[in-house]
XYZ file of C-alpha atoms in Angstrom:
579
model
C -14.834 19.276 25.173
C -15.980 20.295 21.580
C -16.766 16.516 20.912
C -18.971 16.375 23.816
C -20.804 19.446 23.092
C -21.415 18.307 19.530
C -22.753 15.284 20.501
C -25.609 16.789 22.625
C -26.789 18.664 19.460
C -27.428 15.681 17.458
C -30.705 14.215 16.553
C -31.740 10.858 17.180
C -31.110 9.856 13.514
C -27.709 11.732 13.546
C -27.065 9.434 16.930
C -27.623 6.336 14.830
C -25.378 7.336 12.016
C -22.853 8.088 14.723
C -22.930 4.610 16.017
C -22.746 3.093 12.560
C -19.582 5.359 12.113
C -17.867 4.084 15.212
C -18.689 0.443 14.902
C -17.052 0.521 11.450
C -13.957 2.519 12.846
C -13.430 -0.082 15.745
C -13.660 -2.809 13.639
C -10.936 -1.477 11.016
C -8.897 -0.194 13.412
C -8.637 -2.928 16.015
C -8.425 -5.715 13.242
C -4.913 -3.702 12.457
C -3.957 -3.438 16.095
C -5.470 -6.167 18.201
C -7.617 -5.269 21.200
C -10.726 -5.789 23.213
C -13.050 -5.841 20.101
C -15.937 -8.085 21.590
C -16.974 -6.049 24.618
C -16.476 -2.606 23.006
C -18.964 -3.481 19.919
C -21.565 -4.037 22.566
C -21.225 -0.716 24.167
C -21.570 1.468 21.438
C -25.136 2.843 21.654
C -24.954 2.355 25.535
C -22.176 4.994 25.720
C -23.644 7.334 23.133
C -26.554 7.382 25.051
C -24.791 8.151 28.304
C -22.681 11.003 27.014
C -26.066 12.075 25.305
C -27.921 12.395 28.818
C -25.209 13.216 31.232
C -22.724 15.964 31.606
C -19.393 14.467 31.554
C -17.906 17.467 32.839
C -19.321 16.947 36.177
C -20.897 13.284 35.947
C -18.637 10.538 36.096
C -18.187 7.130 34.072
C -16.821 4.233 36.054
C -16.245 1.350 33.693
C -15.733 -2.068 35.240
C -14.215 -3.715 33.343
C -12.142 -1.034 31.892
C -11.932 -2.882 28.414
C -15.521 -1.690 27.727
C -14.337 1.985 27.244
C -13.290 2.594 23.689
C -16.228 4.318 22.696
C -15.838 6.626 25.617
C -12.363 7.223 24.407
C -13.446 8.208 20.934
C -16.194 10.524 22.395
C -13.496 12.344 24.514
C -11.289 13.083 21.658
C -8.901 10.111 21.332
C -9.788 8.357 18.123
C -6.431 9.399 16.631
C -4.579 7.205 19.283
C -6.370 4.096 18.340
C -3.546 3.348 15.785
C -0.852 3.342 18.572
C -3.234 0.596 20.613
C -0.826 -2.325 21.769
C 2.236 -0.536 20.808
C 4.893 1.113 22.707
C 3.798 4.135 24.698
C 0.664 3.785 22.968
C -3.064 4.149 23.954
C -3.982 1.820 27.025
C -6.349 -0.896 26.317
C -8.310 0.144 29.483
C -9.613 3.339 30.971
C -6.765 5.698 32.070
C -6.839 9.020 34.286
C -3.169 9.504 32.525
C -4.642 9.742 29.145
C -7.864 11.933 29.704
C -9.406 14.165 32.480
C -12.849 11.967 31.425
C -11.416 8.568 32.675
C -11.914 8.407 36.480
C -11.336 4.608 37.366
C -7.994 3.294 36.426
C -9.756 -0.053 35.466
C -8.431 -3.319 34.341
C -9.482 -5.781 36.822
C -13.195 -6.411 37.659
C -15.765 -5.987 40.302
C -14.607 -2.552 42.056
C -16.788 -0.052 40.335
C -20.027 -0.257 42.482
C -17.892 0.127 45.741
C -15.726 2.723 44.424
C -18.879 4.325 43.169
C -20.406 4.063 46.429
C -17.613 6.147 48.028
C -17.726 8.770 45.246
C -21.342 9.235 45.524
C -21.568 9.260 49.205
C -19.298 12.058 49.394
C -20.836 13.880 46.394
C -24.145 13.759 48.177
C -22.865 14.840 51.762
C -20.586 17.787 49.946
C -23.584 18.847 47.986
C -21.988 18.566 44.692
C -24.096 18.268 41.625
C -22.524 15.228 40.376
C -24.275 11.761 39.249
C -21.654 8.606 39.594
C -22.603 6.128 37.078
C -20.932 2.663 37.700
C -20.649 0.428 34.382
C -20.487 -3.194 35.252
C -20.170 -5.688 32.481
C -18.286 -8.722 31.313
C -18.862 -10.840 34.167
C -17.741 -8.304 36.912
C -21.073 -8.250 38.586
C -20.590 -11.805 39.780
C -17.652 -10.314 41.816
C -17.893 -10.889 45.616
C -17.081 -7.050 45.853
C -19.735 -5.774 43.519
C -22.119 -7.364 46.063
C -20.373 -5.806 49.015
C -20.947 -2.571 47.226
C -24.694 -3.369 46.401
C -24.989 -4.051 49.881
C -24.112 -0.741 51.002
C -25.474 1.375 47.886
C -29.202 0.247 48.901
C -28.745 1.577 52.533
C -29.944 5.047 51.482
C -30.323 7.100 48.262
C -27.175 8.025 46.389
C -26.568 10.055 43.288
C -25.463 6.680 41.901
C -26.529 4.535 38.774
C -25.352 1.109 38.475
C -25.593 0.210 34.613
C -25.277 -3.891 34.257
C -24.123 -4.341 30.545
C -25.300 -7.799 30.382
C -24.214 -9.755 27.286
C -24.267 -13.061 28.789
C -20.663 -13.295 28.809
C -17.467 -12.666 31.180
C -14.506 -14.126 28.771
C -16.357 -17.394 28.146
C -20.304 -17.593 28.852
C -21.378 -16.465 32.159
C -22.361 -19.201 34.656
C -24.314 -19.647 38.042
C -27.083 -18.138 39.681
C -26.378 -14.374 38.934
C -26.798 -15.601 35.184
C -30.012 -16.909 35.852
C -31.317 -13.998 37.762
C -30.211 -11.634 34.937
C -31.739 -14.141 32.525
C -35.148 -12.218 32.496
C -36.501 -8.747 33.388
C -38.965 -10.594 35.716
C -36.318 -12.373 37.850
C -33.845 -9.249 37.614
C -36.650 -6.728 38.604
C -37.595 -9.066 41.642
C -34.202 -9.414 42.799
C -32.842 -5.765 42.774
C -36.481 -4.360 44.131
C -36.294 -6.816 47.173
C -32.547 -5.420 47.750
C -34.243 -1.803 47.621
C -33.146 -0.683 44.551
C -35.064 1.246 41.770
C -34.919 -1.126 38.930
C -35.127 0.044 35.372
C -34.740 -2.451 32.041
C -33.373 -1.656 28.727
C -34.559 -4.851 26.492
C -32.136 -3.816 23.465
C -28.951 -1.826 24.780
C -28.379 -1.184 20.909
C -31.546 0.636 20.639
C -30.510 4.647 21.274
C -34.151 5.580 21.711
C -34.437 3.058 24.700
C -31.145 4.035 26.215
C -31.728 7.647 26.222
C -35.292 7.416 27.551
C -34.100 4.820 30.367
C -31.043 7.095 31.153
C -33.302 10.175 31.321
C -35.600 8.511 33.711
C -32.940 7.758 35.860
C -31.576 11.020 36.165
C -34.740 12.478 37.301
C -35.503 9.767 39.752
C -31.793 9.835 41.636
C -33.422 11.559 44.553
C -35.632 8.624 45.703
C -33.379 5.523 45.625
C -30.288 4.476 44.047
C -30.950 3.098 40.596
C -30.102 -0.351 38.873
C -30.247 -0.202 34.922
C -30.211 -3.529 33.734
C -29.312 -3.391 29.881
C -29.420 -6.427 27.425
C -26.705 -6.160 24.880
C -24.826 -8.365 22.433
C -21.125 -8.925 22.661
C -19.163 -8.355 19.445
C -22.539 -6.501 17.798
C -21.812 -6.229 14.166
C -18.834 -8.447 13.713
C -20.131 -11.446 11.770
C -17.151 -13.421 12.879
C -17.879 -12.913 16.573
C -21.374 -15.021 16.499
C -19.451 -18.098 16.623
C -16.396 -17.399 18.380
C -16.260 -18.848 21.909
C -15.487 -15.987 23.774
C -17.225 -13.524 20.854
C -13.771 -12.111 20.134
C -13.255 -10.921 23.943
C -9.611 -9.967 22.947
C -7.909 -10.808 19.642
C -4.840 -10.394 18.121
C -4.836 -8.433 14.885
C -7.398 -10.271 12.713
C -9.105 -10.381 9.148
C -12.729 -9.227 9.996
C -14.153 -11.805 7.249
C -12.696 -14.624 8.167
C -11.208 -14.823 12.006
C -7.935 -15.271 10.747
C -5.161 -14.734 13.412
C -7.608 -14.167 16.514
C -5.996 -16.177 19.052
C -5.660 -14.000 22.387
C -2.290 -15.774 23.353
C 1.253 -15.168 22.151
C 2.331 -17.440 18.961
C 4.260 -20.248 19.098
C 4.454 -23.479 21.720
C 2.563 -22.321 24.745
C 3.218 -23.523 28.155
C -0.665 -23.426 28.204
C -0.589 -26.071 25.529
C 1.735 -28.292 27.946
C -0.882 -27.740 31.033
C -3.760 -28.691 28.699
C -2.010 -31.890 27.345
C -0.757 -33.020 31.049
C -4.218 -32.636 32.611
C -5.969 -34.218 29.989
C -4.054 -37.318 30.147
C -4.295 -37.256 34.062
C -7.887 -36.593 33.916
C -8.536 -39.461 31.401
C -7.162 -41.815 33.876
C -8.224 -40.436 37.335
C -11.840 -38.970 37.625
C -10.880 -37.739 40.932
C -8.778 -34.995 39.713
C -10.755 -31.384 39.208
C -9.175 -28.313 37.508
C -10.768 -24.777 38.565
C -10.543 -21.640 36.608
C -12.296 -18.231 37.446
C -13.321 -17.079 33.789
C -9.957 -17.481 32.092
C -10.113 -21.051 30.511
C -7.770 -20.200 27.568
C -5.155 -18.615 29.677
C -4.659 -21.927 31.608
C -5.226 -24.226 28.605
C -8.739 -25.566 29.730
C -10.378 -24.321 26.845
C -11.027 -27.891 25.074
C -10.843 -29.771 28.760
C -14.007 -27.570 29.672
C -15.863 -29.590 26.854
C -14.031 -32.782 27.319
C -14.514 -33.067 30.962
C -17.576 -31.114 32.184
C -17.586 -32.573 35.492
C -13.818 -32.332 36.138
C -13.116 -29.094 34.559
C -14.926 -26.081 36.101
C -15.243 -22.692 35.205
C -16.614 -20.529 38.326
C -17.333 -17.432 36.457
C -15.283 -14.056 37.194
C -14.890 -15.137 40.846
C -11.460 -15.787 42.000
C -12.153 -16.086 45.678
C -14.867 -18.851 45.002
C -12.051 -20.265 42.811
C -9.994 -20.803 45.908
C -12.560 -21.775 48.240
C -14.334 -24.343 45.868
C -10.932 -25.779 45.511
C -10.349 -25.989 49.202
C -13.304 -27.675 49.721
C -12.863 -30.315 47.105
C -9.463 -31.198 48.612
C -11.088 -31.213 52.300
C -13.069 -34.282 50.453
C -9.544 -35.885 49.165
C -9.886 -34.751 45.686
C -6.902 -33.762 43.693
C -7.282 -30.207 42.597
C -5.655 -28.094 40.210
C -6.649 -24.576 40.553
C -5.870 -22.607 37.556
C -5.398 -18.525 37.516
C -3.411 -16.045 35.713
C -1.202 -14.806 38.120
C -2.449 -11.095 38.306
C -5.945 -12.182 39.068
C -4.777 -14.462 41.691
C -3.972 -11.704 43.758
C -7.996 -11.246 44.219
C -8.091 -14.606 46.399
C -5.145 -13.795 48.608
C -7.147 -14.077 51.555
C -8.762 -17.628 50.543
C -5.209 -18.764 49.380
C -3.778 -17.868 52.807
C -6.731 -18.930 55.043
C -8.284 -21.512 53.462
C -5.969 -23.193 51.545
C -2.247 -22.714 53.437
C -3.685 -22.329 56.949
C -5.500 -25.743 56.502
C -2.576 -27.077 54.670
C -4.419 -28.690 51.963
C -3.135 -30.473 48.960
C -4.192 -27.961 46.247
C -2.105 -27.302 43.261
C -2.446 -23.811 42.012
C -1.050 -23.095 38.225
C -0.576 -19.117 37.742
C 0.249 -18.126 34.250
C 1.523 -14.799 32.790
C 4.129 -14.418 35.669
C 6.338 -11.443 35.166
C 6.011 -9.156 32.497
C 2.306 -9.526 30.709
C 2.544 -7.454 27.731
C 0.354 -4.400 26.422
C -2.433 -5.000 29.213
C -2.634 -2.429 32.133
C 0.383 -2.120 34.431
C -2.094 -4.119 37.104
C -1.795 -7.266 34.616
C 2.218 -7.490 35.270
C 2.666 -10.627 37.690
C 5.842 -8.860 38.834
C 5.026 -9.074 42.840
C 4.084 -12.578 43.096
C 7.296 -14.005 44.425
C 7.373 -11.297 47.249
C 3.705 -11.770 48.135
C 3.742 -15.742 48.266
C 7.103 -16.088 49.719
C 5.686 -15.404 53.468
C 2.852 -17.920 53.170
C 3.220 -20.877 55.542
C 3.001 -24.413 54.160
C 2.960 -22.757 50.513
C 5.762 -24.301 48.209
C 6.708 -22.322 45.048
C 7.996 -23.835 41.985
C 8.784 -21.787 38.813
C 8.578 -23.880 35.604
C 10.729 -22.454 33.027
C 10.616 -25.304 30.390
C 8.041 -27.614 28.929
C 9.717 -30.588 30.530
C 9.734 -28.943 33.975
C 6.047 -27.945 33.996
C 4.779 -31.292 32.642
C 6.629 -33.191 35.330
C 5.784 -31.154 38.318
C 2.065 -31.363 37.430
C 2.472 -35.159 37.015
C 4.656 -35.231 40.299
C 1.474 -33.135 41.964
C -0.943 -35.802 40.816
C 0.589 -38.599 42.577
C 2.219 -36.977 45.552
C 0.533 -33.781 46.757
C 0.426 -33.463 50.469
C 0.561 -29.620 51.026
C -0.470 -26.567 48.828
C 1.921 -25.712 46.042
C 1.980 -22.670 43.509
C 3.533 -23.496 39.866
C 4.509 -20.348 38.273
C 5.308 -20.076 34.460
C 5.766 -17.008 32.173
C 4.009 -15.398 29.444
C 5.914 -16.204 26.724
C 6.218 -18.958 24.213
C 8.539 -21.519 25.033
C 12.134 -21.595 24.014
C 12.578 -23.032 20.620
C 16.115 -24.018 21.950
C 14.997 -25.305 25.188
C 16.401 -28.573 24.610
C 19.968 -27.342 24.478
C 19.846 -26.096 27.828
C 17.660 -28.869 29.608
C 19.688 -30.771 31.869
C 19.065 -34.115 33.783
C 19.001 -32.581 37.044
C 16.526 -33.685 39.482
C 13.158 -32.038 39.482
C 13.647 -32.166 43.320
C 16.501 -29.683 43.020
C 17.451 -26.604 41.061
C 18.736 -26.916 37.576
C 22.681 -26.347 37.332
C 23.103 -25.387 33.594
C 27.068 -24.927 33.599
C 30.155 -24.114 36.161
C 31.907 -21.054 36.222
C 35.009 -20.107 37.603
C 34.585 -16.489 38.503
C 31.080 -16.206 39.748
C 27.468 -17.475 39.110
C 24.238 -16.199 37.765
C 21.216 -17.539 40.025
C 18.163 -16.910 37.601
C 14.386 -17.414 37.576
C 13.497 -19.106 34.496
C 11.529 -15.948 32.922
C 15.142 -14.354 32.819
C 17.028 -17.519 31.558
C 17.446 -16.121 28.383
C 19.114 -12.888 29.786
C 21.410 -15.268 31.905
C 22.621 -17.010 28.738
C 23.372 -13.688 26.842
C 24.785 -12.281 29.916
C 27.240 -15.160 30.297
C 28.486 -14.759 26.504
C 29.003 -10.998 27.283
C 31.050 -11.748 30.330
C 33.199 -14.284 28.517
C 34.246 -11.396 26.322
C 35.186 -9.579 29.142
C 37.380 -12.664 30.598
C 34.661 -13.588 33.349
C 33.675 -17.291 33.500
C 30.419 -17.516 34.965
C 28.267 -20.575 35.619
C 24.066 -20.670 35.562
C 21.640 -21.881 38.006
C 17.986 -22.009 36.662
C 16.217 -21.829 40.290
C 13.285 -23.681 40.177
C 12.357 -24.020 43.646
C 11.595 -20.500 45.172
C 10.347 -22.167 48.399
C 11.403 -24.364 50.018
C 14.831 -22.802 48.709
C 16.858 -25.771 48.068
C 20.293 -24.774 49.990
C 22.284 -28.147 50.008
C 24.088 -27.635 46.763
C 23.709 -23.602 46.524
C 25.448 -22.990 50.017
C 28.753 -24.414 49.136
C 28.574 -22.770 45.540
C 27.891 -19.424 47.042
C 30.441 -19.563 49.494
C 33.439 -20.587 47.121
C 32.755 -18.261 44.258
C 33.770 -14.469 43.867
C 30.204 -13.017 42.977
C 26.456 -14.089 42.607
C 24.280 -12.254 40.413
C 20.472 -12.706 40.656
C 17.996 -12.308 37.900
C 14.261 -12.187 38.481
C 11.179 -10.389 36.592
C 9.929 -9.510 40.094
C 10.145 -6.463 42.177
C 13.208 -6.163 44.056
C 11.492 -6.047 47.861
C 11.372 -9.696 49.267
C 11.974 -11.247 45.780
C 14.209 -13.830 44.594
C 17.203 -11.793 45.223
C 16.042 -11.137 48.718
C 16.311 -14.973 49.553
C 20.114 -14.825 48.424
C 20.830 -11.860 50.548
C 19.006 -13.446 53.408
C 21.307 -16.715 52.925
C 24.497 -14.840 52.823
C 23.726 -12.883 55.725
C 22.612 -15.856 57.745
C 25.488 -17.727 57.178
C 28.123 -14.987 57.604
C 29.278 -15.296 53.561
C 31.173 -12.518 52.283
C 30.531 -13.492 48.623
C 29.583 -10.095 46.758
C 25.707 -10.297 45.755
C 24.391 -8.158 42.706
C 20.369 -8.461 42.752
C 18.915 -7.542 39.395
C 15.298 -6.839 39.562
C 12.611 -4.406 39.302
C 12.625 -1.487 41.584
C 9.288 -1.661 43.911
C 6.868 0.410 41.598
C 4.355 -0.014 38.796
C 5.793 -0.448 35.612
C 4.468 0.500 32.495
C 3.077 -1.514 29.222
C 4.888 -3.105 26.469
C 6.869 -5.969 25.268
C 9.281 -7.787 27.500
C 12.357 -6.171 25.677
C 11.121 -2.714 25.912
C 10.141 -3.377 29.834
C 13.290 -5.180 30.631
C 15.133 -1.830 29.320
C 12.993 0.600 31.092
C 13.148 -1.324 34.207
C 16.992 -1.935 34.020
C 17.054 -5.639 33.914
C 18.411 -6.005 30.442
C 21.848 -6.858 29.368
C 23.081 -3.379 28.720
C 21.770 -2.090 32.202
C 23.270 -5.256 33.953
C 26.567 -4.694 32.426
C 26.437 -1.181 33.570
C 25.650 -2.274 37.289
C 28.442 -4.721 37.151
C 30.968 -1.670 36.146
C 29.727 0.010 39.287
C 30.079 -2.610 41.454
C 33.780 -3.208 39.913
C 33.088 -6.988 38.600
C 34.090 -5.928 35.307
C 35.833 -2.779 33.981
């Protein structure tokens, strides 16, 4: 609270010095830890002005998306926590109520702040609470469908709600489409928002503290008349020279050298699954212009960065609009186009309705490629795709293939290019490809699961993102005189039972491994098989309990979720598999 009180006593010149201080701190700190550097450098002066004009003990900031909130964190007493960013139990990359009473919206996905803001503001109005809600929408979140649903309601009656659009022209890459055109100038934006019934204020330079403070003070006084839109032009990566020519303005970066951009890659080091996707789709599109790849503003996560430049007609970024991506894919497929729909698995949840109704219900041959299946590192707990097997299994017509090797990923994409007749989702993990994968790759047909080795006492059935655990577990059990085989289960749906059922019936125990919640997950498939076929083989399901987990690396998260080798051995002792 002292930080906030002191801020209000500063002169304009002192505020400008504070902005310089914060910009220097963010560059130096995040260059060491990694983090969302670009978006936060663009929000410094806006955040300072918001804290200066409004009372954060009663007024509420809703950051949408949450990776714009670093200056807010500094101003609310968390500067010392920045050295813990991207470390176990460290400061969140996003806004988190668990960290501070001044964090309201636990935000990591986009498009929600306007709708949530209407709910808070509506109840505040009728409860006669003296509180202003400020929904800060930036980095492409304004094009989300939910943002427009929120706008539609927000214009119905005056609400103590300010919608601040942080317009830096970017989501992760550059913004696209009609909304980008509307926001391109004050004239077009003002016409749009006033026609909807809003009061519209424009900030031509969101890095000008005096202009920001004037606009926010005006908005604060005018809230009884209409709900207010403030449209602020900012620069993503402001003040960091290397951001100027970076394709994403350093949206997110691993630790980096501030002077030469070395080590700025936003993806894990090593040979990546996304590189396999890029190479395979490149070869396919080179020879077949009837193929289309679609991404909702995350081209780097699907290996499409260079392909968008190489094939601008065939590789399409629809902006931060997951539902549009799925709907467009359906339309293309209806016109006999071959479509690859590329998501980060965690963001794909936002298009669940379109996948269910528009793709699966019509049984369209769309191929969804979902990266980051399983644990997703140090982003918010919402980024972990540990629910995808559970919620996808129940969708009719949808095949689910888990690619755990570069060979499988390339082969299934090529197969879908030539023979897709119904929907399929291809999942792959968020980690570098195993350097020793050749040792474990078999010649088993892609049409079935991969039988890596046989076992006399029992079997480990694993989804590919736990294959490393399975291999280590086999060695551990060998030292305890247990000979177990390993099956890499590629096909989640349809589940290939021809070879597996006899194996399940003829062995003493089955251990299932998955980086998914236990409820309705991969282990549940085996449980259902055992029940439906009256098999009495003992089943040990190793999975994540049905909860939101923490952030962290794979080793740490495996440990706290009790799906690492040590925890598995303890479970096997309790189940009398080993002594």
